[in-house]
C-alpha cells in the first residue's frame, strides 16, 4: 500500500516538472486504484488530494477534480486524517474558482471550510483558503473601498506578514495571482503588474497547481493592456514575456483544450 504514495508523487513529477501530463495522470489513477484495492483509506485520501490538485486538470476538464476531491475528503474523514482533509478543502476551493460558480457561493464555501480547518489548526490550509477569501470578499463588494483587501478577521498586511514569517509560499503565490486579476478587473494595470510579478517570484511553489496557469494568463492580460502606452524598451520586454507565456499556454492547451485553449486564444486575439 505504501507504493501508492510513490506512484502518485511520480505522477506529479511527470506532469508538473517534466511535462508528461497524460502519463502523470495515469500514475495518479494507478495510485488511487491500489489504495482502493487494499482498502487503505489513509493512502486513498492522499492519492485523491494529489490527483485532484496536481494531475487531473492537465488532461481533463477541471470539473472532474471535484468528484475526486469529494472521494478523498470522505476517505480522510473516515481514516481520521484531518490534516489531509484540510488540504483537500483548500485545493478544492481554488479548483472550484474555475467552474463559473457565483462569488457569493465561493465565499460561503471558503467560510465553511475555514470553520472546519480552524478546529484542526491546519495553518497551511487556512492560509490557502484565506488567500481566496481576501479576493472574494473584495469582489463581493464587502470591503470599504475597491483597493481595500482586508477581511473582518484579518487585515491584508497582517496576513502577508504572517505568511512570509511562516514561509507559507504557496498560499502567497495563490494570493498574489488572484489579487493581480482583481486589480486588472478594476482597470489598475500598473498595480496588477506589480502584483503578478510578486506571484511570478513564487511560481515554483505552485508549479503543480492550476494557479500556475492563471498566473500565466493574468500576466499576459495585464501586459497586453499596458503594451500600447509602454516605452519601446518596455514593449520589447513585454513582448518576450508574452511569447514565453503563449508558448507555455499552447503546450497546456495541446494537453487539455477544455481548460486552456480559450485562454490561449484570448491572448492571441489581444496581441
mmCIF file of C-alpha atoms in Angstrom:
data_model
loop_
_atom_site.group_PDB
_atom_site.id
_atom_site.type_symbol
_atom_site.label_atom_id
_atom_site.label_comp_id
_atom_site.label_asym_id
_atom_site.label_seq_id
_atom_site.Cartn_x
_atom_site.Cartn_y
_atom_site.Cartn_z
ATOM 1 C CA UNK A 1 0.000 0.000 0.000
ATOM 2 C CA UNK A 2 2.876 2.425 0.614
ATOM 3 C CA UNK A 3 3.614 2.235 -3.119
ATOM 4 C CA UNK A 4 0.506 4.382 -3.578
ATOM 5 C CA UNK A 5 2.366 7.464 -2.413
ATOM 6 C CA UNK A 6 5.321 6.723 -4.692
ATOM 7 C CA UNK A 7 3.131 6.290 -7.753
ATOM 8 C CA UNK A 8 1.153 9.478 -7.232
ATOM 9 C CA UNK A 9 4.254 11.556 -6.447
ATOM 10 C CA UNK A 10 5.967 10.167 -9.528
ATOM 11 C CA UNK A 11 2.881 11.176 -11.489
ATOM 12 C CA UNK A 12 3.232 14.698 -10.101
ATOM 13 C CA UNK A 13 6.845 14.861 -11.270
ATOM 14 C CA UNK A 14 5.942 13.506 -14.700
ATOM 15 C CA UNK A 15 3.315 16.185 -15.214
ATOM 16 C CA UNK A 16 4.286 19.383 -13.459
ATOM 17 C CA UNK A 17 8.060 19.052 -13.807
ATOM 18 C CA UNK A 18 8.667 17.017 -16.968
ATOM 19 C CA UNK A 19 5.557 17.917 -18.950
ATOM 20 C CA UNK A 20 4.355 14.323 -19.410
ATOM 21 C CA UNK A 21 0.854 15.214 -18.299
ATOM 22 C CA UNK A 22 -1.063 12.163 -19.546
ATOM 23 C CA UNK A 23 1.478 9.751 -18.087
ATOM 24 C CA UNK A 24 1.389 11.655 -14.818
ATOM 25 C CA UNK A 25 -2.390 11.354 -14.685
ATOM 26 C CA UNK A 26 -2.202 7.610 -15.389
ATOM 27 C CA UNK A 27 0.184 7.124 -12.470
ATOM 28 C CA UNK A 28 -2.198 9.092 -10.273
ATOM 29 C CA UNK A 29 -5.072 6.812 -11.254
ATOM 30 C CA UNK A 30 -2.893 3.784 -10.605
ATOM 31 C CA UNK A 31 -2.157 5.053 -7.090
ATOM 32 C CA UNK A 32 -5.861 5.539 -6.404
ATOM 33 C CA UNK A 33 -6.727 2.067 -7.737
ATOM 34 C CA UNK A 34 -4.122 0.450 -5.498
ATOM 35 C CA UNK A 35 -5.410 2.264 -2.422
ATOM 36 C CA UNK A 36 -8.941 1.108 -3.231
ATOM 37 C CA UNK A 37 -7.823 -2.467 -3.863
ATOM 38 C CA UNK A 38 -6.235 -2.700 -0.416
ATOM 39 C CA UNK A 39 -8.973 -0.574 1.207
ATOM 40 C CA UNK A 40 -6.382 1.780 2.629
ATOM 41 C CA UNK A 41 -8.295 4.966 3.399
ATOM 42 C CA UNK A 42 -5.204 6.867 4.515
ATOM 43 C CA UNK A 43 -3.437 6.278 1.206
ATOM 44 C CA UNK A 44 -6.657 6.844 -0.705
ATOM 45 C CA UNK A 45 -7.121 10.373 0.639
ATOM 46 C CA UNK A 46 -3.501 11.243 -0.192
ATOM 47 C CA UNK A 47 -3.804 9.863 -3.723
ATOM 48 C CA UNK A 48 -7.037 11.779 -4.296
ATOM 49 C CA UNK A 49 -5.576 15.015 -2.969
ATOM 50 C CA UNK A 50 -2.617 14.973 -5.356
ATOM 51 C CA UNK A 51 -4.700 13.625 -8.240
ATOM 52 C CA UNK A 52 -7.236 16.461 -7.870
ATOM 53 C CA UNK A 53 -4.740 19.203 -7.037
ATOM 54 C CA UNK A 54 -1.888 18.414 -9.406
ATOM 55 C CA UNK A 55 -2.795 15.858 -12.073
ATOM 56 C CA UNK A 56 -6.317 15.666 -13.440
ATOM 57 C CA UNK A 57 -6.732 19.238 -14.748
ATOM 58 C CA UNK A 58 -3.734 18.890 -17.087
ATOM 59 C CA UNK A 59 -5.680 16.364 -19.180
ATOM 60 C CA UNK A 60 -9.376 16.665 -18.249
ATOM 61 C CA UNK A 61 -11.833 19.480 -17.578
ATOM 62 C CA UNK A 62 -11.315 20.934 -14.107
ATOM 63 C CA UNK A 63 -14.835 19.853 -13.094
ATOM 64 C CA UNK A 64 -13.539 16.272 -12.785
ATOM 65 C CA UNK A 65 -11.334 17.342 -9.881
ATOM 66 C CA UNK A 66 -14.399 17.947 -7.710
ATOM 67 C CA UNK A 67 -15.559 14.319 -7.555
ATOM 68 C CA UNK A 68 -12.022 13.141 -6.830
ATOM 69 C CA UNK A 69 -11.719 15.704 -4.031
ATOM 70 C CA UNK A 70 -15.009 14.548 -2.542
ATOM 71 C CA UNK A 71 -13.848 10.925 -2.525
ATOM 72 C CA UNK A 72 -10.572 11.963 -0.932
ATOM 73 C CA UNK A 73 -12.246 14.145 1.689
ATOM 74 C CA UNK A 74 -14.570 11.320 2.709
ATOM 75 C CA UNK A 75 -11.615 8.938 2.979
ATOM 76 C CA UNK A 76 -9.658 11.441 5.076
ATOM 77 C CA UNK A 77 -12.560 11.907 7.496
ATOM 78 C CA UNK A 78 -13.158 8.159 7.819
ATOM 79 C CA UNK A 79 -9.460 7.482 8.401
ATOM 80 C CA UNK A 80 -9.079 10.371 10.849
ATOM 81 C CA UNK A 81 -6.506 12.139 8.705
ATOM 82 C CA UNK A 82 -7.658 15.665 9.490
ATOM 83 C CA UNK A 83 -4.512 17.211 8.052
ATOM 84 C CA UNK A 84 -5.275 15.932 4.556
ATOM 85 C CA UNK A 85 -8.950 16.776 4.886
ATOM 86 C CA UNK A 86 -7.808 20.391 5.282
ATOM 87 C CA UNK A 87 -5.506 20.185 2.292
ATOM 88 C CA UNK A 88 -8.345 18.810 0.183
ATOM 89 C CA UNK A 89 -10.785 21.529 1.239
ATOM 90 C CA UNK A 90 -8.231 24.209 0.408
ATOM 91 C CA UNK A 91 -7.327 22.847 -3.011
ATOM 92 C CA UNK A 92 -10.966 22.153 -3.832
ATOM 93 C CA UNK A 93 -11.805 25.831 -3.287
ATOM 94 C CA UNK A 94 -9.183 27.023 -5.776
ATOM 95 C CA UNK A 95 -10.213 24.374 -8.299
ATOM 96 C CA UNK A 96 -13.831 25.499 -7.919
ATOM 97 C CA UNK A 97 -12.893 29.051 -8.880
ATOM 98 C CA UNK A 98 -12.540 27.828 -12.482
ATOM 99 C CA UNK A 99 -16.054 26.431 -12.774
ATOM 100 C CA UNK A 100 -18.202 29.541 -13.090
ATOM 101 C CA UNK A 101 -19.933 29.415 -9.716
ATOM 102 C CA UNK A 102 -21.126 32.702 -8.192
ATOM 103 C CA UNK A 103 -18.745 34.714 -5.998
ATOM 104 C CA UNK A 104 -21.176 34.523 -3.103
ATOM 105 C CA UNK A 105 -21.188 30.727 -3.278
ATOM 106 C CA UNK A 106 -17.372 30.646 -3.356
ATOM 107 C CA UNK A 107 -17.273 32.946 -0.342
ATOM 108 C CA UNK A 108 -19.673 30.720 1.578
ATOM 109 C CA UNK A 109 -17.567 27.696 0.679
ATOM 110 C CA UNK A 110 -14.452 29.475 1.940
ATOM 111 C CA UNK A 111 -16.126 30.402 5.239
ATOM 112 C CA UNK A 112 -17.464 26.889 5.792
ATOM 113 C CA UNK A 113 -14.058 25.364 5.054
ATOM 114 C CA UNK A 114 -12.378 27.773 7.463
ATOM 115 C CA UNK A 115 -14.715 26.703 10.260
ATOM 116 C CA UNK A 116 -13.647 23.093 9.774
ATOM 117 C CA UNK A 117 -9.951 23.838 9.361
ATOM 118 C CA UNK A 118 -9.724 26.180 12.348
ATOM 119 C CA UNK A 119 -10.797 23.305 14.586
ATOM 120 C CA UNK A 120 -7.826 21.250 13.384
ATOM 121 C CA UNK A 121 -5.205 24.041 13.321
ATOM 122 C CA UNK A 122 -4.100 23.270 9.769
ATOM 123 C CA UNK A 123 -2.185 26.503 9.190
ATOM 124 C CA UNK A 124 -1.209 25.808 5.572
ATOM 125 C CA UNK A 125 -4.789 25.025 4.559
ATOM 126 C CA UNK A 126 -6.018 28.098 6.446
ATOM 127 C CA UNK A 127 -3.503 30.334 4.657
ATOM 128 C CA UNK A 128 -4.573 28.898 1.306
ATOM 129 C CA UNK A 129 -8.289 29.463 1.886
ATOM 130 C CA UNK A 130 -7.675 32.964 3.238
ATOM 131 C CA UNK A 131 -5.780 33.752 0.018
ATOM 132 C CA UNK A 132 -9.032 33.200 -1.826
ATOM 133 C CA UNK A 133 -11.257 34.812 0.793
ATOM 134 C CA UNK A 134 -9.453 38.172 0.705
ATOM 135 C CA UNK A 135 -10.139 38.497 -3.012
ATOM 136 C CA UNK A 136 -13.643 37.039 -2.920
ATOM 137 C CA UNK A 137 -14.621 39.373 -0.081
ATOM 138 C CA UNK A 138 -13.419 42.308 -2.156
ATOM 139 C CA UNK A 139 -15.120 41.172 -5.371
ATOM 140 C CA UNK A 140 -18.376 40.663 -3.495
ATOM 141 C CA UNK A 141 -18.355 44.357 -2.584
ATOM 142 C CA UNK A 142 -17.917 43.808 1.141
ATOM 143 C CA UNK A 143 -14.782 45.905 1.649
ATOM 144 C CA UNK A 144 -14.881 49.631 2.402
ATOM 145 C CA UNK A 145 -13.178 50.611 -0.867
ATOM 146 C CA UNK A 146 -12.087 48.853 -4.060
ATOM 147 C CA UNK A 147 -8.344 48.874 -3.215
ATOM 148 C CA UNK A 148 -9.142 47.502 0.267
ATOM 149 C CA UNK A 149 -8.480 43.767 0.683
ATOM 150 C CA UNK A 150 -8.996 43.474 4.440
ATOM 151 C CA UNK A 151 -11.487 40.964 5.844
ATOM 152 C CA UNK A 152 -13.210 41.134 9.260
ATOM 153 C CA UNK A 153 -10.923 38.631 10.982
ATOM 154 C CA UNK A 154 -7.625 39.789 9.486
ATOM 155 C CA UNK A 155 -6.041 42.670 7.584
ATOM 156 C CA UNK A 156 -4.191 42.090 4.341
ATOM 157 C CA UNK A 157 -0.920 43.343 5.828
ATOM 158 C CA UNK A 158 -1.242 41.003 8.825
ATOM 159 C CA UNK A 159 -1.910 38.072 6.516
ATOM 160 C CA UNK A 160 1.055 38.810 4.275
ATOM 161 C CA UNK A 161 3.393 39.345 7.207
ATOM 162 C CA UNK A 162 2.372 36.085 8.889
ATOM 163 C CA UNK A 163 2.682 34.093 5.651
ATOM 164 C CA UNK A 164 6.166 35.439 4.954
ATOM 165 C CA UNK A 165 7.217 34.699 8.531
ATOM 166 C CA UNK A 166 5.962 31.106 8.269
ATOM 167 C CA UNK A 167 7.386 30.713 4.760
ATOM 168 C CA UNK A 168 3.896 29.869 3.569
ATOM 169 C CA UNK A 169 4.897 30.439 -0.034
ATOM 170 C CA UNK A 170 2.226 28.537 -1.951
ATOM 171 C CA UNK A 171 -0.664 30.458 -0.335
ATOM 172 C CA UNK A 172 1.232 33.674 -1.068
ATOM 173 C CA UNK A 173 1.566 32.616 -4.700
ATOM 174 C CA UNK A 174 -2.170 31.942 -4.830
ATOM 175 C CA UNK A 175 -2.971 35.286 -3.224
ATOM 176 C CA UNK A 176 -0.759 37.457 -5.418
ATOM 177 C CA UNK A 177 -2.030 35.679 -8.540
ATOM 178 C CA UNK A 178 -5.692 36.078 -7.653
ATOM 179 C CA UNK A 179 -5.230 39.682 -6.489
ATOM 180 C CA UNK A 180 -3.487 40.644 -9.741
ATOM 181 C CA UNK A 181 -6.605 39.623 -11.654
ATOM 182 C CA UNK A 182 -8.869 41.597 -9.330
ATOM 183 C CA UNK A 183 -6.720 44.697 -9.889
ATOM 184 C CA UNK A 184 -6.849 44.064 -13.644
ATOM 185 C CA UNK A 185 -10.654 43.971 -13.462
ATOM 186 C CA UNK A 186 -10.576 47.323 -11.658
ATOM 187 C CA UNK A 187 -8.548 48.816 -14.516
ATOM 188 C CA UNK A 188 -5.416 49.171 -12.398
ATOM 189 C CA UNK A 189 -2.905 47.522 -14.751
ATOM 190 C CA UNK A 190 0.219 49.053 -13.190
ATOM 191 C CA UNK A 191 -0.672 47.772 -9.715
ATOM 192 C CA UNK A 192 -1.794 44.491 -11.261
ATOM 193 C CA UNK A 193 1.581 44.055 -12.972
ATOM 194 C CA UNK A 194 3.446 44.709 -9.731
ATOM 195 C CA UNK A 195 1.297 42.091 -8.017
ATOM 196 C CA UNK A 196 1.596 39.433 -10.715
ATOM 197 C CA UNK A 197 5.382 39.898 -10.705
ATOM 198 C CA UNK A 198 5.313 39.118 -6.974
ATOM 199 C CA UNK A 199 3.392 35.966 -7.853
ATOM 200 C CA UNK A 200 5.931 35.030 -10.515
ATOM 201 C CA UNK A 201 8.722 35.139 -7.927
ATOM 202 C CA UNK A 202 6.880 32.383 -6.042
ATOM 203 C CA UNK A 203 5.760 30.367 -9.058
ATOM 204 C CA UNK A 204 7.978 27.379 -8.273
ATOM 205 C CA UNK A 205 5.909 26.732 -5.120
ATOM 206 C CA UNK A 206 2.696 26.368 -7.125
ATOM 207 C CA UNK A 207 4.066 24.752 -10.243
ATOM 208 C CA UNK A 208 1.865 21.659 -9.875
ATOM 209 C CA UNK A 209 -1.389 23.568 -9.298
ATOM 210 C CA UNK A 210 -3.833 25.139 -11.709
ATOM 211 C CA UNK A 211 -2.953 28.546 -10.260
ATOM 212 C CA UNK A 212 0.307 28.471 -12.221
ATOM 213 C CA UNK A 213 -1.751 28.613 -15.415
ATOM 214 C CA UNK A 214 -3.723 31.551 -14.013
ATOM 215 C CA UNK A 215 -0.508 33.432 -13.281
ATOM 216 C CA UNK A 216 0.493 32.955 -16.913
ATOM 217 C CA UNK A 217 -2.894 34.096 -18.248
ATOM 218 C CA UNK A 218 -3.356 37.056 -15.903
ATOM 219 C CA UNK A 219 0.171 38.295 -16.589
ATOM 220 C CA UNK A 220 -0.485 38.174 -20.325
ATOM 221 C CA UNK A 221 -3.785 40.049 -19.961
ATOM 222 C CA UNK A 222 -2.069 42.750 -17.929
ATOM 223 C CA UNK A 223 0.844 43.082 -20.366
ATOM 224 C CA UNK A 224 -1.444 43.442 -23.379
ATOM 225 C CA UNK A 225 -3.247 46.256 -21.563
ATOM 226 C CA UNK A 226 -0.019 48.093 -20.744
ATOM 227 C CA UNK A 227 1.708 47.458 -24.083
ATOM 228 C CA UNK A 228 0.294 50.328 -26.222
ATOM 229 C CA UNK A 229 1.435 53.074 -23.818
ATOM 230 C CA UNK A 230 4.733 51.440 -22.846
ATOM 231 C CA UNK A 231 8.176 52.658 -23.879
ATOM 232 C CA UNK A 232 9.997 50.849 -26.673
ATOM 233 C CA UNK A 233 12.226 49.061 -24.155
ATOM 234 C CA UNK A 234 9.194 48.034 -22.094
ATOM 235 C CA UNK A 235 7.346 46.842 -25.188
ATOM 236 C CA UNK A 236 10.274 44.642 -26.130
ATOM 237 C CA UNK A 237 10.343 43.172 -22.636
ATOM 238 C CA UNK A 238 6.569 42.674 -22.568
ATOM 239 C CA UNK A 239 6.577 41.010 -25.986
ATOM 240 C CA UNK A 240 9.230 38.490 -24.991
ATOM 241 C CA UNK A 241 7.245 37.625 -21.885
ATOM 242 C CA UNK A 242 4.048 37.287 -23.906
ATOM 243 C CA UNK A 243 5.768 34.908 -26.317
ATOM 244 C CA UNK A 244 7.053 32.772 -23.450
ATOM 245 C CA UNK A 245 3.643 32.724 -21.815
ATOM 246 C CA UNK A 246 1.854 31.824 -25.032
ATOM 247 C CA UNK A 247 4.274 29.021 -25.867
ATOM 248 C CA UNK A 248 3.598 27.523 -22.460
ATOM 249 C CA UNK A 249 -0.157 28.052 -22.701
ATOM 250 C CA UNK A 250 -0.196 26.441 -26.144
ATOM 251 C CA UNK A 251 1.505 23.384 -24.670
ATOM 252 C CA UNK A 252 -1.073 23.196 -21.901
ATOM 253 C CA UNK A 253 -3.887 23.641 -24.413
ATOM 254 C CA UNK A 254 -2.494 20.809 -26.538
ATOM 255 C CA UNK A 255 -2.857 18.531 -23.498
ATOM 256 C CA UNK A 256 -6.240 19.836 -22.359
ATOM 257 C CA UNK A 257 -8.062 22.265 -24.623
ATOM 258 C CA UNK A 258 -11.091 22.268 -22.291
ATOM 259 C CA UNK A 259 -9.150 24.154 -19.626
ATOM 260 C CA UNK A 260 -6.614 26.181 -21.571
ATOM 261 C CA UNK A 261 -7.414 26.706 -25.256
ATOM 262 C CA UNK A 262 -9.784 29.625 -24.631
ATOM 263 C CA UNK A 263 -7.097 31.391 -22.596
ATOM 264 C CA UNK A 264 -4.548 30.925 -25.344
ATOM 265 C CA UNK A 265 -6.948 32.272 -27.972
ATOM 266 C CA UNK A 266 -7.950 35.294 -25.892
ATOM 267 C CA UNK A 267 -4.324 36.410 -25.641
ATOM 268 C CA UNK A 268 -3.710 35.646 -29.327
ATOM 269 C CA UNK A 269 -6.621 37.958 -30.161
ATOM 270 C CA UNK A 270 -5.127 40.688 -27.955
ATOM 271 C CA UNK A 271 -1.657 40.573 -29.496
#
